[in-house]
């Protein structure tokens, strides 16, 4: 089984029912580690060596966060700036992350229709998350499209929260157990509904 690291970043997680539910659904799965960045580093003094060791010890790295200003919360940008060092994450000798799987699990305030070329935001989520795909390429990571929950500001019904949480759990277990075709997944817009691309037995 593959080991999964979730770098969780939400500065106000107590007010996010969906992020709490997603986290609760997966944090007790075998071989899943939840690394709460705001809880661990309230002063933003990130322990670079600790974070690098966590990455090295896991096969799949997930950034779970709200989609703040079409990007990540501040501490995740700080994490990227400090942890992904030249000579470790990238560069001629920087191969520590090579071959590991990477994706984002993001929640958005607007609904899916906003993230279309003719929608309110004018850009798709694939376009807006392109910097993280580029980061994955630079670090020789295997990039997967994000697991996305949209429409949070409109309010999600309890059944919707439960459904998303169950799907998140199924997705992580399937990735942990190598049951999904990664090459096919990379062609999808989002990682949700990945049951259609299971490996054939």
PDB file of C-alpha atoms in Angstrom:
ATOM      1  CA  UNK A   1       0.000   0.000   0.000  1.00  0.00           C
ATOM      2  CA  UNK A   2       1.164   3.494  -0.802  1.00  0.00           C
ATOM      3  CA  UNK A   3       1.565   6.079   1.944  1.00  0.00           C
ATOM      4  CA  UNK A   4      -0.419   9.312   1.659  1.00  0.00           C
ATOM      5  CA  UNK A   5       0.513  12.707   3.110  1.00  0.00           C
ATOM      6  CA  UNK A   6      -2.191  15.382   3.342  1.00  0.00           C
ATOM      7  CA  UNK A   7      -0.786  18.861   3.862  1.00  0.00           C
ATOM      8  CA  UNK A   8      -3.909  20.474   5.299  1.00  0.00           C
ATOM      9  CA  UNK A   9      -4.105  24.274   5.274  1.00  0.00           C
ATOM     10  CA  UNK A  10      -7.154  26.174   6.504  1.00  0.00           C
ATOM     11  CA  UNK A  11      -6.717  29.234   8.738  1.00  0.00           C
ATOM     12  CA  UNK A  12     -10.337  29.031   9.945  1.00  0.00           C
ATOM     13  CA  UNK A  13     -11.085  25.329   9.762  1.00  0.00           C
ATOM     14  CA  UNK A  14     -13.597  25.474  12.617  1.00  0.00           C
ATOM     15  CA  UNK A  15     -15.906  27.434  10.297  1.00  0.00           C
ATOM     16  CA  UNK A  16     -15.563  25.064   7.339  1.00  0.00           C
ATOM     17  CA  UNK A  17     -18.002  22.182   7.611  1.00  0.00           C
ATOM     18  CA  UNK A  18     -16.873  20.669   4.325  1.00  0.00           C
ATOM     19  CA  UNK A  19     -13.137  20.747   5.077  1.00  0.00           C
ATOM     20  CA  UNK A  20     -13.711  19.274   8.517  1.00  0.00           C
ATOM     21  CA  UNK A  21     -15.869  16.543   7.002  1.00  0.00           C
ATOM     22  CA  UNK A  22     -13.336  15.731   4.280  1.00  0.00           C
ATOM     23  CA  UNK A  23     -10.542  15.558   6.816  1.00  0.00           C
ATOM     24  CA  UNK A  24     -12.535  13.463   9.280  1.00  0.00           C
ATOM     25  CA  UNK A  25     -13.386  11.009   6.512  1.00  0.00           C
ATOM     26  CA  UNK A  26      -9.768  10.181   5.749  1.00  0.00           C
ATOM     27  CA  UNK A  27      -7.508  10.952   8.714  1.00  0.00           C
ATOM     28  CA  UNK A  28      -7.913   7.513  10.297  1.00  0.00           C
ATOM     29  CA  UNK A  29      -7.326   5.537   7.111  1.00  0.00           C
ATOM     30  CA  UNK A  30      -4.315   3.250   7.335  1.00  0.00           C
ATOM     31  CA  UNK A  31      -1.202   4.820   5.768  1.00  0.00           C
ATOM     32  CA  UNK A  32      -2.711   8.321   5.671  1.00  0.00           C
ATOM     33  CA  UNK A  33      -0.940  11.143   7.529  1.00  0.00           C
ATOM     34  CA  UNK A  34      -2.642  14.532   8.049  1.00  0.00           C
ATOM     35  CA  UNK A  35      -0.140  17.367   8.457  1.00  0.00           C
ATOM     36  CA  UNK A  36      -2.079  20.421   9.697  1.00  0.00           C
ATOM     37  CA  UNK A  37       0.149  23.332   8.717  1.00  0.00           C
ATOM     38  CA  UNK A  38      -1.653  26.090  10.632  1.00  0.00           C
ATOM     39  CA  UNK A  39      -1.797  23.967  13.783  1.00  0.00           C
ATOM     40  CA  UNK A  40       1.856  22.949  13.529  1.00  0.00           C
ATOM     41  CA  UNK A  41       3.195  26.367  12.557  1.00  0.00           C
ATOM     42  CA  UNK A  42       0.988  29.136  13.994  1.00  0.00           C
ATOM     43  CA  UNK A  43       3.991  31.477  13.748  1.00  0.00           C
ATOM     44  CA  UNK A  44       4.714  30.397  10.145  1.00  0.00           C
ATOM     45  CA  UNK A  45       8.155  29.149  11.239  1.00  0.00           C
ATOM     46  CA  UNK A  46       8.087  26.034   9.098  1.00  0.00           C
ATOM     47  CA  UNK A  47      10.477  23.226  10.016  1.00  0.00           C
ATOM     48  CA  UNK A  48      11.922  22.584   6.576  1.00  0.00           C
ATOM     49  CA  UNK A  49      13.720  19.359   7.440  1.00  0.00           C
ATOM     50  CA  UNK A  50      10.615  17.920   9.110  1.00  0.00           C
ATOM     51  CA  UNK A  51       8.487  18.720   6.085  1.00  0.00           C
ATOM     52  CA  UNK A  52      11.016  17.303   3.678  1.00  0.00           C
ATOM     53  CA  UNK A  53      11.251  14.114   5.736  1.00  0.00           C
ATOM     54  CA  UNK A  54       7.457  13.763   5.660  1.00  0.00           C
ATOM     55  CA  UNK A  55       7.449  14.118   1.894  1.00  0.00           C
ATOM     56  CA  UNK A  56      10.229  11.578   1.508  1.00  0.00           C
ATOM     57  CA  UNK A  57       8.351   9.080   3.685  1.00  0.00           C
ATOM     58  CA  UNK A  58       5.154   9.197   1.601  1.00  0.00           C
ATOM     59  CA  UNK A  59       4.263   8.218  -1.950  1.00  0.00           C
ATOM     60  CA  UNK A  60       1.289  10.532  -2.520  1.00  0.00           C
ATOM     61  CA  UNK A  61       1.250  14.201  -1.487  1.00  0.00           C
ATOM     62  CA  UNK A  62      -2.039  16.105  -1.286  1.00  0.00           C
ATOM     63  CA  UNK A  63      -2.556  19.811  -0.657  1.00  0.00           C
ATOM     64  CA  UNK A  64      -6.008  20.162   0.929  1.00  0.00           C
ATOM     65  CA  UNK A  65      -7.160  23.771   1.189  1.00  0.00           C
ATOM     66  CA  UNK A  66      -9.834  26.338   0.341  1.00  0.00           C
ATOM     67  CA  UNK A  67      -9.282  28.074  -2.988  1.00  0.00           C
ATOM     68  CA  UNK A  68      -8.359  31.497  -1.599  1.00  0.00           C
ATOM     69  CA  UNK A  69      -8.019  34.190  -4.264  1.00  0.00           C
ATOM     70  CA  UNK A  70      -7.615  31.534  -6.951  1.00  0.00           C
ATOM     71  CA  UNK A  71      -4.692  30.068  -5.056  1.00  0.00           C
ATOM     72  CA  UNK A  72      -3.822  28.658  -1.639  1.00  0.00           C
ATOM     73  CA  UNK A  73      -3.897  30.054   1.898  1.00  0.00           C
ATOM     74  CA  UNK A  74      -0.733  31.965   2.804  1.00  0.00           C
ATOM     75  CA  UNK A  75       0.986  29.216   4.771  1.00  0.00           C
ATOM     76  CA  UNK A  76       0.892  26.864   1.807  1.00  0.00           C
ATOM     77  CA  UNK A  77       2.708  29.396  -0.359  1.00  0.00           C
ATOM     78  CA  UNK A  78       5.242  29.759   2.466  1.00  0.00           C
ATOM     79  CA  UNK A  79       5.578  25.970   2.506  1.00  0.00           C
ATOM     80  CA  UNK A  80       6.259  25.885  -1.223  1.00  0.00           C
ATOM     81  CA  UNK A  81       8.791  28.713  -0.994  1.00  0.00           C
ATOM     82  CA  UNK A  82      10.754  27.130   1.844  1.00  0.00           C
ATOM     83  CA  UNK A  83      10.387  23.351   1.570  1.00  0.00           C
ATOM     84  CA  UNK A  84      10.905  22.885  -2.167  1.00  0.00           C
ATOM     85  CA  UNK A  85      14.587  23.685  -2.057  1.00  0.00           C
ATOM     86  CA  UNK A  86      16.888  23.602  -5.077  1.00  0.00           C
ATOM     87  CA  UNK A  87      19.002  20.486  -4.926  1.00  0.00           C
ATOM     88  CA  UNK A  88      16.286  18.648  -3.013  1.00  0.00           C
ATOM     89  CA  UNK A  89      13.004  19.138  -4.901  1.00  0.00           C
ATOM     90  CA  UNK A  90      14.338  20.330  -8.246  1.00  0.00           C
ATOM     91  CA  UNK A  91      17.522  21.003 -10.149  1.00  0.00           C
ATOM     92  CA  UNK A  92      20.019  18.508 -11.499  1.00  0.00           C
ATOM     93  CA  UNK A  93      20.433  16.821  -8.121  1.00  0.00           C
ATOM     94  CA  UNK A  94      16.944  17.561  -6.776  1.00  0.00           C
ATOM     95  CA  UNK A  95      15.131  14.278  -7.141  1.00  0.00           C
ATOM     96  CA  UNK A  96      13.604  13.703  -3.678  1.00  0.00           C
ATOM     97  CA  UNK A  97      10.041  13.968  -4.999  1.00  0.00           C
ATOM     98  CA  UNK A  98      10.536  12.247  -8.346  1.00  0.00           C
ATOM     99  CA  UNK A  99       7.787   9.747  -9.135  1.00  0.00           C
ATOM    100  CA  UNK A 100       5.551  10.685  -6.217  1.00  0.00           C
ATOM    101  CA  UNK A 101       1.904  11.517  -6.944  1.00  0.00           C
ATOM    102  CA  UNK A 102       0.640  15.036  -6.261  1.00  0.00           C
ATOM    103  CA  UNK A 103      -2.783  16.688  -6.353  1.00  0.00           C
ATOM    104  CA  UNK A 104      -4.868  19.358  -4.654  1.00  0.00           C
ATOM    105  CA  UNK A 105      -8.133  18.831  -2.775  1.00  0.00           C
ATOM    106  CA  UNK A 106      -9.803  22.226  -2.988  1.00  0.00           C
ATOM    107  CA  UNK A 107     -13.068  23.832  -1.933  1.00  0.00           C
ATOM    108  CA  UNK A 108     -14.443  26.880  -3.731  1.00  0.00           C
ATOM    109  CA  UNK A 109     -17.030  29.445  -2.715  1.00  0.00           C
ATOM    110  CA  UNK A 110     -18.471  29.757  -6.208  1.00  0.00           C
ATOM    111  CA  UNK A 111     -20.230  26.930  -7.971  1.00  0.00           C
ATOM    112  CA  UNK A 112     -18.853  25.017 -10.953  1.00  0.00           C
ATOM    113  CA  UNK A 113     -20.512  27.302 -13.494  1.00  0.00           C
ATOM    114  CA  UNK A 114     -18.294  30.187 -12.338  1.00  0.00           C
ATOM    115  CA  UNK A 115     -15.184  28.304 -13.421  1.00  0.00           C
ATOM    116  CA  UNK A 116     -15.899  28.253 -17.158  1.00  0.00           C
ATOM    117  CA  UNK A 117     -14.695  30.520 -19.953  1.00  0.00           C
ATOM    118  CA  UNK A 118     -18.170  32.048 -20.136  1.00  0.00           C
ATOM    119  CA  UNK A 119     -18.628  32.013 -16.361  1.00  0.00           C
ATOM    120  CA  UNK A 120     -18.128  34.736 -13.788  1.00  0.00           C
ATOM    121  CA  UNK A 121     -14.428  33.994 -13.230  1.00  0.00           C
ATOM    122  CA  UNK A 122     -13.694  33.552 -16.964  1.00  0.00           C
ATOM    123  CA  UNK A 123     -11.097  30.857 -16.276  1.00  0.00           C
ATOM    124  CA  UNK A 124     -11.413  27.139 -15.657  1.00  0.00           C
ATOM    125  CA  UNK A 125     -10.056  25.460 -12.548  1.00  0.00           C
ATOM    126  CA  UNK A 126      -7.549  23.692 -14.780  1.00  0.00           C
ATOM    127  CA  UNK A 127      -6.238  27.068 -15.907  1.00  0.00           C
ATOM    128  CA  UNK A 128      -6.257  28.604 -12.433  1.00  0.00           C
ATOM    129  CA  UNK A 129      -4.369  25.678 -10.893  1.00  0.00           C
ATOM    130  CA  UNK A 130      -1.764  25.605 -13.684  1.00  0.00           C
ATOM    131  CA  UNK A 131       1.045  26.918 -11.389  1.00  0.00           C
ATOM    132  CA  UNK A 132       0.727  23.769  -9.278  1.00  0.00           C
ATOM    133  CA  UNK A 133       0.878  21.570 -12.347  1.00  0.00           C
ATOM    134  CA  UNK A 134       4.024  23.447 -13.388  1.00  0.00           C
ATOM    135  CA  UNK A 135       5.443  22.961  -9.884  1.00  0.00           C
ATOM    136  CA  UNK A 136       4.763  19.240 -10.110  1.00  0.00           C
ATOM    137  CA  UNK A 137       6.557  19.057 -13.451  1.00  0.00           C
ATOM    138  CA  UNK A 138       9.586  20.946 -12.131  1.00  0.00           C
ATOM    139  CA  UNK A 139       9.809  18.599  -9.145  1.00  0.00           C
ATOM    140  CA  UNK A 140       9.292  15.472 -11.279  1.00  0.00           C
ATOM    141  CA  UNK A 141       6.033  14.692  -9.487  1.00  0.00           C
ATOM    142  CA  UNK A 142       3.158  12.841 -11.137  1.00  0.00           C
ATOM    143  CA  UNK A 143       0.425  15.496 -11.318  1.00  0.00           C
ATOM    144  CA  UNK A 144      -3.243  14.596 -11.002  1.00  0.00           C
ATOM    145  CA  UNK A 145      -6.191  16.977 -11.446  1.00  0.00           C
ATOM    146  CA  UNK A 146      -7.714  18.356  -8.232  1.00  0.00           C
ATOM    147  CA  UNK A 147     -10.452  16.813  -6.158  1.00  0.00           C
ATOM    148  CA  UNK A 148     -12.938  19.696  -6.141  1.00  0.00           C
ATOM    149  CA  UNK A 149     -15.918  20.736  -4.028  1.00  0.00           C
ATOM    150  CA  UNK A 150     -17.652  23.822  -5.431  1.00  0.00           C
ATOM    151  CA  UNK A 151     -20.492  26.057  -4.273  1.00  0.00           C
ATOM    152  CA  UNK A 152     -19.512  26.182  -0.607  1.00  0.00           C
ATOM    153  CA  UNK A 153     -20.730  29.771  -0.091  1.00  0.00           C
ATOM    154  CA  UNK A 154     -24.200  28.834  -1.259  1.00  0.00           C
ATOM    155  CA  UNK A 155     -24.338  26.222   1.452  1.00  0.00           C
ATOM    156  CA  UNK A 156     -24.000  22.486   1.071  1.00  0.00           C
ATOM    157  CA  UNK A 157     -26.735  20.180   2.277  1.00  0.00           C
ATOM    158  CA  UNK A 158     -25.687  17.541   4.823  1.00  0.00           C
ATOM    159  CA  UNK A 159     -26.245  14.841   2.211  1.00  0.00           C
ATOM    160  CA  UNK A 160     -23.885  16.636  -0.189  1.00  0.00           C
ATOM    161  CA  UNK A 161     -21.194  16.942   2.472  1.00  0.00           C
ATOM    162  CA  UNK A 162     -21.566  13.267   3.275  1.00  0.00           C
ATOM    163  CA  UNK A 163     -21.379  12.334  -0.414  1.00  0.00           C
ATOM    164  CA  UNK A 164     -18.240  14.390  -1.060  1.00  0.00           C
ATOM    165  CA  UNK A 165     -16.589  12.999   2.077  1.00  0.00           C
ATOM    166  CA  UNK A 166     -17.363   9.418   1.104  1.00  0.00           C
ATOM    167  CA  UNK A 167     -16.013  10.029  -2.399  1.00  0.00           C
ATOM    168  CA  UNK A 168     -12.833  11.594  -1.021  1.00  0.00           C
ATOM    169  CA  UNK A 169     -12.330   8.548   1.173  1.00  0.00           C
ATOM    170  CA  UNK A 170     -12.926   6.155  -1.733  1.00  0.00           C
ATOM    171  CA  UNK A 171     -10.496   8.109  -3.897  1.00  0.00           C
ATOM    172  CA  UNK A 172      -7.695   8.026  -1.338  1.00  0.00           C
ATOM    173  CA  UNK A 173      -8.163   4.335  -0.639  1.00  0.00           C
ATOM    174  CA  UNK A 174      -8.135   3.546  -4.362  1.00  0.00           C
ATOM    175  CA  UNK A 175      -4.947   5.565  -4.857  1.00  0.00           C
ATOM    176  CA  UNK A 176      -3.350   4.017  -1.787  1.00  0.00           C
ATOM    177  CA  UNK A 177      -4.104   0.555  -3.124  1.00  0.00           C
ATOM    178  CA  UNK A 178      -3.027   1.368  -6.712  1.00  0.00           C
ATOM    179  CA  UNK A 179      -6.492   0.638  -8.103  1.00  0.00           C
ATOM    180  CA  UNK A 180      -6.660   3.627 -10.460  1.00  0.00           C
ATOM    181  CA  UNK A 181      -5.025   4.262 -13.813  1.00  0.00           C
ATOM    182  CA  UNK A 182      -2.942   7.391 -13.216  1.00  0.00           C
ATOM    183  CA  UNK A 183      -2.403   8.053 -16.910  1.00  0.00           C
ATOM    184  CA  UNK A 184      -6.140   8.180 -17.518  1.00  0.00           C
ATOM    185  CA  UNK A 185      -6.706  10.316 -14.425  1.00  0.00           C
ATOM    186  CA  UNK A 186      -4.347  12.996 -15.716  1.00  0.00           C
ATOM    187  CA  UNK A 187      -6.706  13.561 -18.653  1.00  0.00           C
ATOM    188  CA  UNK A 188      -9.669  14.430 -16.430  1.00  0.00           C
ATOM    189  CA  UNK A 189     -10.715  17.938 -15.426  1.00  0.00           C
ATOM    190  CA  UNK A 190     -11.195  16.895 -11.800  1.00  0.00           C
ATOM    191  CA  UNK A 191     -10.342  13.825  -9.766  1.00  0.00           C
ATOM    192  CA  UNK A 192     -13.898  13.304  -8.530  1.00  0.00           C
ATOM    193  CA  UNK A 193     -15.857  10.417 -10.043  1.00  0.00           C
ATOM    194  CA  UNK A 194     -12.684   8.439 -10.636  1.00  0.00           C
ATOM    195  CA  UNK A 195     -14.485   5.091 -10.299  1.00  0.00           C
ATOM    196  CA  UNK A 196     -14.796   5.014 -14.094  1.00  0.00           C
ATOM    197  CA  UNK A 197     -11.035   4.730 -14.574  1.00  0.00           C
ATOM    198  CA  UNK A 198     -10.242   1.812 -12.284  1.00  0.00           C
ATOM    199  CA  UNK A 199      -7.526  -0.532 -13.464  1.00  0.00           C
ATOM    200  CA  UNK A 200      -8.845  -3.616 -15.156  1.00  0.00           C
ATOM    201  CA  UNK A 201      -8.224  -6.808 -13.215  1.00  0.00           C
TER     202      UNK A 201
END
